[in-house]
């Protein structure tokens, strides 16, 4: 029996209005509903459907179950120099992450560099959104989050590590170069999307219950044994990101988050550096341009494909989706529209 992969194209304005209406009905203020709806829609416009439209129904369920507090306001707990620690009070992850990003940009503009560590928050959805925001303000951005345990240590059978997404971003012309990657070969959102579309992964992404590598996303989601990027290197990086997020924020570690019935109470770190404050700032744009020009001259294995830098595809996808509407699985859009009634 084949999965129903029928898709519909939804105009961005229609999608955003639908999201906002649903969130208001769940107790969000109009302003907070609008901000969350805009981020979910922007993620979808940029082609990150796994943390946009596809993720929205789960976000709604977490609100209904009380894991996400619609109108919680984050509290500043401690400041030392250009470092701040905040408690997210289980507010919407998007709103807390935006507040942290705006705060760390302000710190960077005042001090050259800033760090905001956030505890007791929820899933930030697409981490790259905050990298884009900071880069557009002239900052280098480094950010990461821990997660529930969903990946085994290298050589282990059981999941003890999170896939702990890491974001690196910097300004480039009028846009940005943005790397947003999980420590697993494929994010769980990407595997869920492939499974929904009845597709195989392009390369092995994890193990089945017998410990064999597989490209079947459904099997990996069932075994909860995703493959760390770079094998032992990705596993080690995941561990260090979790430790740093926990100690810098004063929040929960992956093993503690994993005791909850669902993923909430995360720890996150946001770092920004103001490029304009650097002594070499006048030559930075030219330096980046030279690096990217050389990078684009790479000889592709498949001559029909272009070698692109992280974030380059987003710009074209955004343009296409604005013009044609955002592609959504009909069954997902039907599930969302029912929530509006």
JSON list of C-alpha atoms in Angstrom, two decimals, residues 41-50 126 193 314 317-318 321:
[
{"chain": "A", "resi": 41, "resn": "UNK", "atom": "CA", "xyz": [5.76, 30.12, 7.62]},
{"chain": "A", "resi": 42, "resn": "UNK", "atom": "CA", "xyz": [9.25, 31.48, 6.88]},
{"chain": "A", "resi": 43, "resn": "UNK", "atom": "CA", "xyz": [10.79, 28.10, 7.66]},
{"chain": "A", "resi": 44, "resn": "UNK", "atom": "CA", "xyz": [8.35, 26.56, 5.18]},
{"chain": "A", "resi": 45, "resn": "UNK", "atom": "CA", "xyz": [9.02, 29.23, 2.56]},
{"chain": "A", "resi": 46, "resn": "UNK", "atom": "CA", "xyz": [12.74, 28.49, 2.84]},
{"chain": "A", "resi": 47, "resn": "UNK", "atom": "CA", "xyz": [12.10, 24.80, 2.21]},
{"chain": "A", "resi": 48, "resn": "UNK", "atom": "CA", "xyz": [12.62, 23.60, 5.78]},
{"chain": "A", "resi": 49, "resn": "UNK", "atom": "CA", "xyz": [9.19, 21.98, 5.95]},
{"chain": "A", "resi": 50, "resn": "UNK", "atom": "CA", "xyz": [10.30, 19.56, 8.68]},
{"chain": "A", "resi": 126, "resn": "UNK", "atom": "CA", "xyz": [14.69, 25.63, 12.74]},
{"chain": "A", "resi": 193, "resn": "UNK", "atom": "CA", "xyz": [9.64, 13.69, 6.07]},
{"chain": "A", "resi": 314, "resn": "UNK", "atom": "CA", "xyz": [17.36, 28.55, 0.52]},
{"chain": "A", "resi": 317, "resn": "UNK", "atom": "CA", "xyz": [13.56, 27.92, -2.76]},
{"chain": "A", "resi": 318, "resn": "UNK", "atom": "CA", "xyz": [12.19, 30.99, -0.99]},
{"chain": "A", "resi": 321, "resn": "UNK", "atom": "CA", "xyz": [7.65, 29.21, -2.92]}
]
